[in-house]
Coordinates of C-alpha atoms and ligand atoms in Angstrom, one line a residue:
X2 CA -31.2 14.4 -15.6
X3 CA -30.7 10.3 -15.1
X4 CA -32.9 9.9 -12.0
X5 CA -30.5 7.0 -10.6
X6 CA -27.9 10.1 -10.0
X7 CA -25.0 8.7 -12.5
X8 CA -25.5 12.3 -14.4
X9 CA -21.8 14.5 -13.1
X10 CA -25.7 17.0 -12.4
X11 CA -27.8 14.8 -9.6
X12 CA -26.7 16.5 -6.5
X13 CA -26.4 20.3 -5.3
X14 CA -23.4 21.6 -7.7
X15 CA -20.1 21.1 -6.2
X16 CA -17.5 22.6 -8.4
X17 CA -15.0 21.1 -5.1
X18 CA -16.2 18.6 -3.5
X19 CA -15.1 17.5 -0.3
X20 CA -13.5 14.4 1.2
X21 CA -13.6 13.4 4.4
X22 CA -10.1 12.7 6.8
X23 CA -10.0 11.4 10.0
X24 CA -5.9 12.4 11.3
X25 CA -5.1 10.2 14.3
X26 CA -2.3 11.6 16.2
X27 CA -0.2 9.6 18.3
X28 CA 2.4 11.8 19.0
X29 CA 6.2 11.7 17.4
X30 CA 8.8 14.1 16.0
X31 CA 6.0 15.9 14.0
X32 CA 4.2 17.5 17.0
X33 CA 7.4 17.9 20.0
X34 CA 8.7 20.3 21.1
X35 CA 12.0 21.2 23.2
X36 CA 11.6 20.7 26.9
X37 CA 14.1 20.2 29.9
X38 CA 13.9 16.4 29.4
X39 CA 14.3 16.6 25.8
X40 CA 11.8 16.9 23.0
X41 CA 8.4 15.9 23.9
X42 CA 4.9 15.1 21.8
X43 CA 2.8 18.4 23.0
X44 CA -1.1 18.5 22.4
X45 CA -3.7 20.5 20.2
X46 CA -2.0 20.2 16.7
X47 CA -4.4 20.7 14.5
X48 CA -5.2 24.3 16.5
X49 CA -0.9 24.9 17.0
X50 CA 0.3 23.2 13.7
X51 CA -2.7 23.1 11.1
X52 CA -4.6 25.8 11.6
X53 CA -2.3 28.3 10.9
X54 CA -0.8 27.6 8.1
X55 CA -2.4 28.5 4.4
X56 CA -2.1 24.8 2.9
X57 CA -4.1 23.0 5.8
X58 CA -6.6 25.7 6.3
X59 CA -8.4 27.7 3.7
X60 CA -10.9 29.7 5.8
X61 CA -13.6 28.7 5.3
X62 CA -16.0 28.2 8.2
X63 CA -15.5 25.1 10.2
X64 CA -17.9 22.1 10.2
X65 CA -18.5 19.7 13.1
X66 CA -17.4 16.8 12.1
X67 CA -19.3 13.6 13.8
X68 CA -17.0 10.6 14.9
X69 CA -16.6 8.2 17.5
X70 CA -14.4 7.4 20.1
X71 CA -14.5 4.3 22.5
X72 CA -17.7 3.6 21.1
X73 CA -18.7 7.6 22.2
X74 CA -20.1 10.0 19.6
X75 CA -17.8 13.0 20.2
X76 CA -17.8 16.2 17.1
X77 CA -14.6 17.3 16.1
X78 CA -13.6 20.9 15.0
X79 CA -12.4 20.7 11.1
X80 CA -10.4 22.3 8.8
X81 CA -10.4 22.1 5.0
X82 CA -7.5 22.4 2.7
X83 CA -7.5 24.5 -0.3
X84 CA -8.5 22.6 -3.9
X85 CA -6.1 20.3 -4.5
X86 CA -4.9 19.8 -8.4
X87 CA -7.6 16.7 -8.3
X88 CA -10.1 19.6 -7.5
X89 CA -10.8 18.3 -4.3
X90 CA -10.7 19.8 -0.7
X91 CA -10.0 17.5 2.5
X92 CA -12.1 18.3 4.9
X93 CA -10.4 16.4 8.0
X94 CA -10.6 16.4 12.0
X95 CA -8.1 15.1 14.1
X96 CA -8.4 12.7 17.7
X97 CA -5.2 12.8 19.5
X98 CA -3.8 9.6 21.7
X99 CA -3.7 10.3 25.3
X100 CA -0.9 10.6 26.5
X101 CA 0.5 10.9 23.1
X102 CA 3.6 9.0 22.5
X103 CA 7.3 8.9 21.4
X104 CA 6.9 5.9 18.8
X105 CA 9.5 3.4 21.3
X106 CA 6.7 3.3 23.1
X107 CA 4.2 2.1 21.1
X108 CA 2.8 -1.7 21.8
X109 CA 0.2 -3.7 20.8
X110 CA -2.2 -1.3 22.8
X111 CA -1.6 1.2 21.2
X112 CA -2.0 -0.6 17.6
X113 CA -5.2 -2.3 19.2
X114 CA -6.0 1.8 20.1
X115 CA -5.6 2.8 16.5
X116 CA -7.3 -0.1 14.6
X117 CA -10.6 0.2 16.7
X118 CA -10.4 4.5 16.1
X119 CA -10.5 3.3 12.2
X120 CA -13.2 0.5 12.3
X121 CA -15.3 2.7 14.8
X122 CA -15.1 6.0 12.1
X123 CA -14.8 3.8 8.7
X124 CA -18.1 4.8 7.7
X125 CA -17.7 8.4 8.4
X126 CA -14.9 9.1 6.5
X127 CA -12.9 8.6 2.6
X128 CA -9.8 7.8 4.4
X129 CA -7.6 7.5 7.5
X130 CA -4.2 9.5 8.3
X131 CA -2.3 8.3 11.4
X132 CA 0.7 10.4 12.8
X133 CA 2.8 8.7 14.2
X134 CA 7.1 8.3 15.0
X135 CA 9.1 7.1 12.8
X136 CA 11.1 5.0 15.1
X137 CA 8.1 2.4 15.2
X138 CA 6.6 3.2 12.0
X139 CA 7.4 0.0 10.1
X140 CA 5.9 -2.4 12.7
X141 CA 2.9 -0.2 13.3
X142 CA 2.3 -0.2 9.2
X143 CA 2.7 -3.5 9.1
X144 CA 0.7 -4.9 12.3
X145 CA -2.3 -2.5 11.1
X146 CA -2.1 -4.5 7.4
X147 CA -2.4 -7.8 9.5
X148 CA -4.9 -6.6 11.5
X149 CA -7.5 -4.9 9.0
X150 CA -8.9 -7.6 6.3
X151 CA -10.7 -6.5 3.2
X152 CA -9.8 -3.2 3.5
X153 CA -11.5 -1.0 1.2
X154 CA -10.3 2.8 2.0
X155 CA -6.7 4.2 2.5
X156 CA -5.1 3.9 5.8
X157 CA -1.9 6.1 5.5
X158 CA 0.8 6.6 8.4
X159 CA 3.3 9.6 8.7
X160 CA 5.3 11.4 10.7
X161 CA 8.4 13.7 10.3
X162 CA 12.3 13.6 11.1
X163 CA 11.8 17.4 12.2
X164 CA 9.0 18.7 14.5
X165 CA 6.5 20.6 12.3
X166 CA 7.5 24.1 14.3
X167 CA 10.7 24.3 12.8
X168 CA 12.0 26.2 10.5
X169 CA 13.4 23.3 8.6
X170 CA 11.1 20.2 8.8
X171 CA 9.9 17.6 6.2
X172 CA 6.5 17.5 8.8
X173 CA 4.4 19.8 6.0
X174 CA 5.3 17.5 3.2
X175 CA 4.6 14.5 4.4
X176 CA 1.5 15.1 6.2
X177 CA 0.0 17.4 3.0
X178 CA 0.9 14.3 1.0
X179 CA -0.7 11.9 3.2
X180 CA -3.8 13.8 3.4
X181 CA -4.2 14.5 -0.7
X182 CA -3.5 11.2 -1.1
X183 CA -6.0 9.9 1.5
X184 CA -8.7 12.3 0.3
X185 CA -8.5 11.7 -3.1
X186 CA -7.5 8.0 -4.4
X187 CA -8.8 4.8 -2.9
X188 CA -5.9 2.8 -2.5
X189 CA -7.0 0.2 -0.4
X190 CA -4.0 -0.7 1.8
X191 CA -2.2 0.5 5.0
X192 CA 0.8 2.7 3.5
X193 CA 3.2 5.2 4.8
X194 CA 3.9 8.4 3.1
X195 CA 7.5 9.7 3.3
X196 CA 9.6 12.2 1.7
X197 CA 7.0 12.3 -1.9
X198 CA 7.1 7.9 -1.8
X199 CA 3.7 6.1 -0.4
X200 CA 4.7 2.8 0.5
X201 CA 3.2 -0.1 1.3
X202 CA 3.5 -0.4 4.9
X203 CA 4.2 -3.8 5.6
X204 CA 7.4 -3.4 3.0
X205 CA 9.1 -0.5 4.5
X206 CA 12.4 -0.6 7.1
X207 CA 13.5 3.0 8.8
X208 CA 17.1 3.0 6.9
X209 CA 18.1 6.7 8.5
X210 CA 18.1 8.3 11.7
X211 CA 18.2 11.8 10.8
X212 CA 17.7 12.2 6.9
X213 CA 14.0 13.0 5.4
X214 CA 14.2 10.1 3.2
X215 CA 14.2 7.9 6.0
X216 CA 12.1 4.9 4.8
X217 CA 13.3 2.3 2.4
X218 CA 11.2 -0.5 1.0
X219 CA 13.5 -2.7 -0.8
X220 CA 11.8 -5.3 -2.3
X221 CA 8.8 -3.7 -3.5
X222 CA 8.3 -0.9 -5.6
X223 CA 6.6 2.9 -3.8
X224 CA 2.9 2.3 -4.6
X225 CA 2.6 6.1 -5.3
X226 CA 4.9 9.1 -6.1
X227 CA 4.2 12.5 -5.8
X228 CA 6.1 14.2 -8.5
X229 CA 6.1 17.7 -9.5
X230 CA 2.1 18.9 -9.7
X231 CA 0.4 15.3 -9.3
X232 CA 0.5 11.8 -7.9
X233 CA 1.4 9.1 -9.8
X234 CA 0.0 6.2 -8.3
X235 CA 1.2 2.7 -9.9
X236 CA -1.9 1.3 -10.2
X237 CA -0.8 -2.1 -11.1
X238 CA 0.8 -2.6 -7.6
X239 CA -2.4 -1.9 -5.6
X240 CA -3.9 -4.5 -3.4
X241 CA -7.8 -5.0 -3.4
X242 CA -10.0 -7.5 -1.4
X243 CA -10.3 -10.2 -3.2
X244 CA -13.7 -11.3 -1.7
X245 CA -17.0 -9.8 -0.6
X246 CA -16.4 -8.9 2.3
X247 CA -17.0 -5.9 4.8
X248 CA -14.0 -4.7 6.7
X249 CA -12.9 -6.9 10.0
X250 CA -10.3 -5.7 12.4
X251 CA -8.2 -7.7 14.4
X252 CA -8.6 -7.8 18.3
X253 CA -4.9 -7.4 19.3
X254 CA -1.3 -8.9 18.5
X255 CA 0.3 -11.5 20.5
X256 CA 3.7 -9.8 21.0
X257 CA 4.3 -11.2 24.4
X258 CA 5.5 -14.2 23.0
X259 CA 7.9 -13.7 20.1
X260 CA 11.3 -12.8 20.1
X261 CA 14.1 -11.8 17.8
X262 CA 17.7 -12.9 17.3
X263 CA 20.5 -11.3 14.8
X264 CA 23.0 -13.9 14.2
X265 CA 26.6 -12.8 14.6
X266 CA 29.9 -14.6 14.0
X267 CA 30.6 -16.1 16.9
X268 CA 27.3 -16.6 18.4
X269 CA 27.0 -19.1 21.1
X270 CA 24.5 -21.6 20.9
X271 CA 23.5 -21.4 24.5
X272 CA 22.7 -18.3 24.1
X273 CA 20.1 -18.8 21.5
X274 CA 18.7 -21.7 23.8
X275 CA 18.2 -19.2 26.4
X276 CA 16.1 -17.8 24.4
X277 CA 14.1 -20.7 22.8
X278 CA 13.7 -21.8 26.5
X279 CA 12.3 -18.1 27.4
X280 CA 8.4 -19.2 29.1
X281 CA 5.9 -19.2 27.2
X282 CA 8.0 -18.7 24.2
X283 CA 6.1 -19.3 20.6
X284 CA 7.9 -17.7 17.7
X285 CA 11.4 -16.7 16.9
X286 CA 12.0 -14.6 13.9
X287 CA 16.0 -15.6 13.3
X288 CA 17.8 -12.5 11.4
X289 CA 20.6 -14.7 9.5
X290 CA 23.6 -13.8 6.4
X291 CA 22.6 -13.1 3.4
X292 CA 20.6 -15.7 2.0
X293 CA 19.3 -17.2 5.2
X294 CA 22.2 -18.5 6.5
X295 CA 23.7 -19.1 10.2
X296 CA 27.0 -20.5 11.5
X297 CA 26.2 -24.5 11.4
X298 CA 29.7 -25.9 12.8
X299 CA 31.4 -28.9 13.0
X300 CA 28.9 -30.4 15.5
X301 CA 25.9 -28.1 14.0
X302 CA 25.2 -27.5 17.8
X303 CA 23.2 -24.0 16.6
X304 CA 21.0 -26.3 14.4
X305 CA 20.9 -28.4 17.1
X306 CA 19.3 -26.0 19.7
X307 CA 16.7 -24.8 17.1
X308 CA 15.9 -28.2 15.9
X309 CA 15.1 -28.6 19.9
X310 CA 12.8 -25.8 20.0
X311 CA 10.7 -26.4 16.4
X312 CA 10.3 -29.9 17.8
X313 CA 8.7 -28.7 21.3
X314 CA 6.1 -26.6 19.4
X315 CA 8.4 -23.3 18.8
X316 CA 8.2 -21.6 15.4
X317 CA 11.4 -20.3 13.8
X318 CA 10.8 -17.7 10.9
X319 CA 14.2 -16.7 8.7
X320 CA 14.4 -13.0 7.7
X321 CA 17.9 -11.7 6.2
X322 CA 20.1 -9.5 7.8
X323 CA 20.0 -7.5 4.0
X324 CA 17.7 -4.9 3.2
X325 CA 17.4 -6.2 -0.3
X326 CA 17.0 -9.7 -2.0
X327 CA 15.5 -12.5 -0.2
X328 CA 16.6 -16.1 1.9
X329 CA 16.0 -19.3 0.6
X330 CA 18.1 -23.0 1.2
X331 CA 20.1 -22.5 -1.5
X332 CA 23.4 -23.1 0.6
X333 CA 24.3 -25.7 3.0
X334 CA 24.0 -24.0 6.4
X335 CA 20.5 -22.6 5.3
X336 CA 19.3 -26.5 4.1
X337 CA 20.5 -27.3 7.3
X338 CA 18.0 -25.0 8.8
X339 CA 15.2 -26.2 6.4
X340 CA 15.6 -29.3 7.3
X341 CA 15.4 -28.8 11.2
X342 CA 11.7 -27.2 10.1
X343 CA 12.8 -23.7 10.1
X344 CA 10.0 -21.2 8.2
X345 CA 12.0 -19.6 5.1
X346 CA 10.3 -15.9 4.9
X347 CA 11.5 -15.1 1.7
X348 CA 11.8 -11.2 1.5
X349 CA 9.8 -10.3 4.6
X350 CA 11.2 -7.3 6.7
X351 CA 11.9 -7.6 10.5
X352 CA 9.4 -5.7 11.2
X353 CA 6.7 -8.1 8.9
X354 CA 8.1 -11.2 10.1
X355 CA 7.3 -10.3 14.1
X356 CA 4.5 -8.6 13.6
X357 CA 3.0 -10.9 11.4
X358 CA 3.9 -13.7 13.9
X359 CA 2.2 -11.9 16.4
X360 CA -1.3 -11.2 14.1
X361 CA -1.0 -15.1 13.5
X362 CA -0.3 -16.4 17.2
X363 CA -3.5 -13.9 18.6
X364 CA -6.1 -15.1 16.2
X365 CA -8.0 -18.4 17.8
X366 CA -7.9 -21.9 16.9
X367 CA -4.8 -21.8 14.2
X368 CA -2.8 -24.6 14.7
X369 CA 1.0 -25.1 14.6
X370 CA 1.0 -25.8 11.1
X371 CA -1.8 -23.7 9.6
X372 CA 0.5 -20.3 11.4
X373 CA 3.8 -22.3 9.7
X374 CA 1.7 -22.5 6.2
X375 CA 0.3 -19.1 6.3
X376 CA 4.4 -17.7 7.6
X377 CA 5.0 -19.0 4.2
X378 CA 2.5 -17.1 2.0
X379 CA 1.5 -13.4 1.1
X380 CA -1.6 -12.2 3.4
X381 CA -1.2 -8.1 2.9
X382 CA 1.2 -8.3 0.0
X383 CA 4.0 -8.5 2.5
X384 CA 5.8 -10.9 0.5
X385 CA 6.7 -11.4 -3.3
X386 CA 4.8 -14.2 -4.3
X387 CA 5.0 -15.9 -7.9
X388 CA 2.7 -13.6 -10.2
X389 CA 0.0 -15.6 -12.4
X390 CA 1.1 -16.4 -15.7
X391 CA -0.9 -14.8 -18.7
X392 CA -2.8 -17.0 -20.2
X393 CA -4.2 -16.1 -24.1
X394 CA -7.4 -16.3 -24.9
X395 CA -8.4 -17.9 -29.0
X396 CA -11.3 -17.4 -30.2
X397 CA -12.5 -15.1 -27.9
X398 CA -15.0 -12.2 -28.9
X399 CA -14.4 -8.9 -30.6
X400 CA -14.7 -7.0 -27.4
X401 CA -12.5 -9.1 -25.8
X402 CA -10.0 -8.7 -28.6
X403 CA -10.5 -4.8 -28.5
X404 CA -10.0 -4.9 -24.9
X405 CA -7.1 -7.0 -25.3
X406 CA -5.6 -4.2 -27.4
X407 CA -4.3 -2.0 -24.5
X408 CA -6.0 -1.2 -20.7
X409 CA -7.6 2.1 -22.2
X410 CA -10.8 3.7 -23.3
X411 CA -11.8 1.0 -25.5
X412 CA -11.2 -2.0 -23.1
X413 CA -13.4 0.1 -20.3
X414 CA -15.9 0.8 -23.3
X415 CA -16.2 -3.1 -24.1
X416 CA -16.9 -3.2 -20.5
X417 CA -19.3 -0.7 -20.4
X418 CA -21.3 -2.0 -23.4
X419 CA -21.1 -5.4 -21.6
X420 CA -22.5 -4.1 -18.5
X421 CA -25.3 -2.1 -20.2
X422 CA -26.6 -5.3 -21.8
X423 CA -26.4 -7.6 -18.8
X424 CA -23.4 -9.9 -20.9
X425 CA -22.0 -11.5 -18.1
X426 CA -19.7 -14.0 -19.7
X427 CA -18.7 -10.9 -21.6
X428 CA -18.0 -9.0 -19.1
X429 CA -16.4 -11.9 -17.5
X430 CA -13.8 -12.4 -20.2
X431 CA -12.9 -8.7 -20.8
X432 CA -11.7 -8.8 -17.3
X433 CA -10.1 -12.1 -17.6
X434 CA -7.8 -10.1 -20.0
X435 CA -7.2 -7.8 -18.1
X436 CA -5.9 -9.8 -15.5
X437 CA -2.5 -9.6 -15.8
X438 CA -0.3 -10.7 -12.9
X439 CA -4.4 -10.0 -11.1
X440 CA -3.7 -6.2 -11.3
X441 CA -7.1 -5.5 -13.3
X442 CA -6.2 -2.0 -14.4
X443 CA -10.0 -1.8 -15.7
X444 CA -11.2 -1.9 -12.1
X445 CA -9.9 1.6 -11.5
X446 CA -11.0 3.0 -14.8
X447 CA -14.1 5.5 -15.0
X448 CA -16.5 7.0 -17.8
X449 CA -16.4 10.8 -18.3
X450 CA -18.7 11.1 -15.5
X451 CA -16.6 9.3 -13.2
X452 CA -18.1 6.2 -13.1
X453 CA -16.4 2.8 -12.4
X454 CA -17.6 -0.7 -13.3
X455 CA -19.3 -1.0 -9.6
X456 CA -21.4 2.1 -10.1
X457 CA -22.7 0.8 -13.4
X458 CA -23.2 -2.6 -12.8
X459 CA -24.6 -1.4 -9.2
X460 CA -28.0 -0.2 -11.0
X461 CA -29.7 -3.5 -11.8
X462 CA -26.6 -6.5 -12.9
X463 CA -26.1 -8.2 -9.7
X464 CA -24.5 -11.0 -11.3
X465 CA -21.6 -8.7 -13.3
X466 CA -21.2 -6.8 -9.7
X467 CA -20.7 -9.8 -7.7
X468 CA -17.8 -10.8 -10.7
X469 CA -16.5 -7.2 -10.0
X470 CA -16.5 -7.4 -6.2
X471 CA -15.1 -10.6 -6.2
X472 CA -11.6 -9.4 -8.5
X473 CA -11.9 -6.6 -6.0
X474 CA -13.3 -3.8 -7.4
X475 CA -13.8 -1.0 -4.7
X476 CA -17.1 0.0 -3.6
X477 CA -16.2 3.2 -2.0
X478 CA -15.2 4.8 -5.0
X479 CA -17.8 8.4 -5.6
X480 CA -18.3 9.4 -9.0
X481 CA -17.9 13.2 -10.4
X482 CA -21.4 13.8 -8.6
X483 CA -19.8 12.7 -5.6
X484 CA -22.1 9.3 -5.5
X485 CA -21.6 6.0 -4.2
X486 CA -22.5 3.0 -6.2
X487 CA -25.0 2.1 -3.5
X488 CA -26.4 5.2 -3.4
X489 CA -27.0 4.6 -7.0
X490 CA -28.2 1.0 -6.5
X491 CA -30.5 2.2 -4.0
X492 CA -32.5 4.4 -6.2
X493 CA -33.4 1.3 -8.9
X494 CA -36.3 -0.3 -7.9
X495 CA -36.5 -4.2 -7.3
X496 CA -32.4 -3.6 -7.0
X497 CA -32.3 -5.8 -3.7
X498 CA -29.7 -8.2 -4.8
X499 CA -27.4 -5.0 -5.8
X500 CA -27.8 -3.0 -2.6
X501 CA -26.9 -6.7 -0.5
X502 CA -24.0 -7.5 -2.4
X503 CA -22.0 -3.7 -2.3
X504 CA -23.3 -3.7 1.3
X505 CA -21.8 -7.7 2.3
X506 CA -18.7 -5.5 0.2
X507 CA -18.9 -2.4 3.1
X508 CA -20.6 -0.2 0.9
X509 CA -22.0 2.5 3.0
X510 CA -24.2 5.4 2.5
X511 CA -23.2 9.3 3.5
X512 CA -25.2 10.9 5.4
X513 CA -26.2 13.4 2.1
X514 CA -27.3 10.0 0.4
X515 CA -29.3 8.9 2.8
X516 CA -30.7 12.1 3.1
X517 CA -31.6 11.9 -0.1
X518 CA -33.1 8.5 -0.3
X519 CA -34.7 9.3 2.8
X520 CA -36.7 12.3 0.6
X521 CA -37.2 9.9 -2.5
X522 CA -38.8 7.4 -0.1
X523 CA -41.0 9.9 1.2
X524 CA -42.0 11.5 -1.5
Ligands
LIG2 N1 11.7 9.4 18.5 C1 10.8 9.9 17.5 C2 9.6 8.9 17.5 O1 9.7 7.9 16.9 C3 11.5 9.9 16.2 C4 10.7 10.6 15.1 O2 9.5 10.6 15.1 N2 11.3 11.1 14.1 O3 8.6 9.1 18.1

């Protein structure tokens, strides 16, 4: 047996092992019930909801499950789903919001409330499940994308159109999906999971009131869909960090000073003054025609009164009325509004556009123009942005020609062999060609004993695992005996620069790993 633990032997046999869920409930559809003033979120749902039923609960005898709340240590009772088809149980606790809420409620609180419950459990568990309405679920997705930088575990928001005690509710669905999902592939981004699509978040608009396939994300493709036995995740879609970095979560949002207008025929410019003159005002995110356009008139007197407001320190963002497609000055009323300094958002939802604003406005020291600059460019993947083009590569080696061939079992080989003889530039090149539009397929690719990239570059090439780290790579990733790369790392000797850099990354160790290095050290 390898003593640095990449053997699928190392630790205790696990023919299941277990990942680790932390459910935060906020309330919504999925846990109401009737009452004389209309449905209501009611309390204890993993003892009323999950805990009965077969799929969530598979008997086995429950484990306290350490977490923390408000910067308290409180132990939640758990419950642990049957094997999954990835062979995997979720093992998974939930901490409810008090009160709990119908999603019109929510505020910037309550997002604050929910990114610290994440960044105070992140080391504790694979992955994060917040249930949630689906009224607000759009602009809670997208202010948690703003808020969380390198991100390196699954964040994934749900709810249902039916509470989950009736008969006929899309509540067991969604929430199953959400937590295979979260306990089994590390997709790096805040997501919602609706009706068999994971979205990205910060893409989606709720298009239906009452049907189960109430999310739509026009302008950018689901990130995962759970088809008939499995989960096809699109792989090539997936945001990673794209530094080395640990996690950092935003304070709060500025929403108090942002509003919204939808343009109408007919719209009186006063009107929109009133608002541009609201105190305190700082953003405006203007929801125009089609392709970003708004009445301009004989006198342009609309243009006139936003022109007014950009110039007394006011920023105007353009979002489109239509789901699909995107706004840009190609018309004249839309130059017009270029040229009176107007912020073209290209295909960013409603529900990106204000929250974004907000995330921009509440961080300190950004001036004016670096909020305008960064309005206009992708921070969560919340706008299309040009892709990279593909550069060829002559005379490069023969393992980068063989990875060149397809993303497969030879390209990851190449890279392995690299890796194993400390080949940097090699390695380097390999995934140069496997950058295409920066997806790097290889960084999600594993050996037959689950290994990734990280894990074996973690045991002794610092400078291949910085490369890896820096395209992204995920440190967080366990192999098929359940081991982090750093626990791996940790168990080389003279392996310091290895263990610093997956660490600056947000590598953490479980408490079975430390355990065990704990012994090692010891012994
Ligand atoms: N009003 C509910 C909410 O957003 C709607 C739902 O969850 N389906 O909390």
């Amino acid at each position: 047996m390898p003593a640095n633990g990449m053997g699928s032997n190392e630790t205790p046999e696990l023919c299941h092992p277990e990942s680790r869920v932390l459910i935060i409930m906020t309330g919504g559809t999925i846990c109401m019930q009737p009452t004389p003033d209309g449905l209501q979120p009611i309390g204890g749902f993993i003892a009323n909801a999950m805990a009965p039923r077969p799929s969530f609960n598979d008997k086995s005898p429950s484990v306290p499950l350490e977490a923390s709340k408000g910067s308290q240590k409180v132990v939640l009772d758990s419950l642990r789903t049957p094997p999954s088809t990835y062979s995997r149980h979720v093992r998974y606790g939930v901490m409810e919001f008090s009160p709990l809420l119908d999603s019109s409620s929510i505020s910037s609180a309550g997002w604050t409330e929910i990114a610290q419950t994440v960044r105070e459990n992140y080391r504790l568990f694979d992955g994060f499940v917040i249930l949630h309405g689906t009224d607000s679920l759009s602009y809670t997705a997208s202010a948690l994308s703003f808020m969380m930088s390198d991100l390196g575990k699954p964040i994934i928001l749900t709810g249902s159109q039916a509470p989950i005690f009736n008969l006929q509710s899309d509540a067991v669905d969604n929430l199953l999906g959400s937590l295979i999902i979260a306990g089994t592939f590390v997709i790096p981004e805040v997501c919602i999971f609706f009706h068999h699509n994971l979205y990205r978040g910060n893409r989606t608009t709720k298009n239906s009131a009452v049907n189960f396939d109430a999310f739509a994300s026009p302008n950018c493709e689901p990130l995962a869909k759970m088809n008939g036995l499995g989960i096809d995740v699109n792989w090539s879609l997936i945001l990673r960090p794209t530094r080395i970095a640990e996690l950092e979560v935003a304070q709060h949002l500025d929403t108090a000073h942002v509003a919204c207008i939808h343009i109408f025929p007919g719209i009186k410019p006063e009107m929109l003054d009133s608002v541009l003159r609201a105190p305190n005002l700082r953003g405006l995110v203007l929801r125009t025609f089609g392709m970003g356009n708004a009445p301009g008139g004989v006198d342009g007197s609309l243009t006139k009164v936003i022109k007014s407001a950009i110039d007394r320190g006011i920023i105007v963002v353009n979002v489109s009325q239509c789901l699909d497609g995107f706004v840009s000055p190609l018309y004249g009323p839309g130059t017009e509004l270029g040229r009176a300094g107007v912020i073209f958002g290209y295909d960013l939802t409603t529900e990106a556009a204000l929250t974004k604003l907000s995330y921009l406005m509440a961080l300190p020291n950004l001036t004016i123009a670096e909020v305008k600059a960064k309005m206009s460019r992708s921070l969560r993947g919340e706008m299309t942005e040009l892709k990279r083009p593909v550069f060829s590569h002559p005379g490069s080696s023969l393992e980068t020609a063989i990875a060149r061939l397809s993303v497969n079992e030879s390209a990851f080989t190449a890279l392995g062999c690299a890796i194993r003889d400390g080949h940097g530039e090699t390695a380097k090149q390999i995934l140069d060609s496997d950058d295409v539009g920066s997806n790097q397929p290889l960084l999600k690719h594993a050996d037959y004993a689950g290994n990734t990239a990280v894990h074996l570059a973690a045991v002794g090439r610092a400078e291949i695992l910085r490369e890896l780290l820096s395209r992204g790579a995920s440190v967080h990733v366990r192999n098929r005996a359940n081991n982090t790369p750093l626990f791996l790392a940790e168990r080389v000797e003279d392996n310091e620069e290895c263990v610093r850099l997956l660490k600056e990354a947000g590598a953490h160790l479980w408490q079975n790993e430390a355990q065990i290095i704990g012994t090692d050290r010891a012994g």
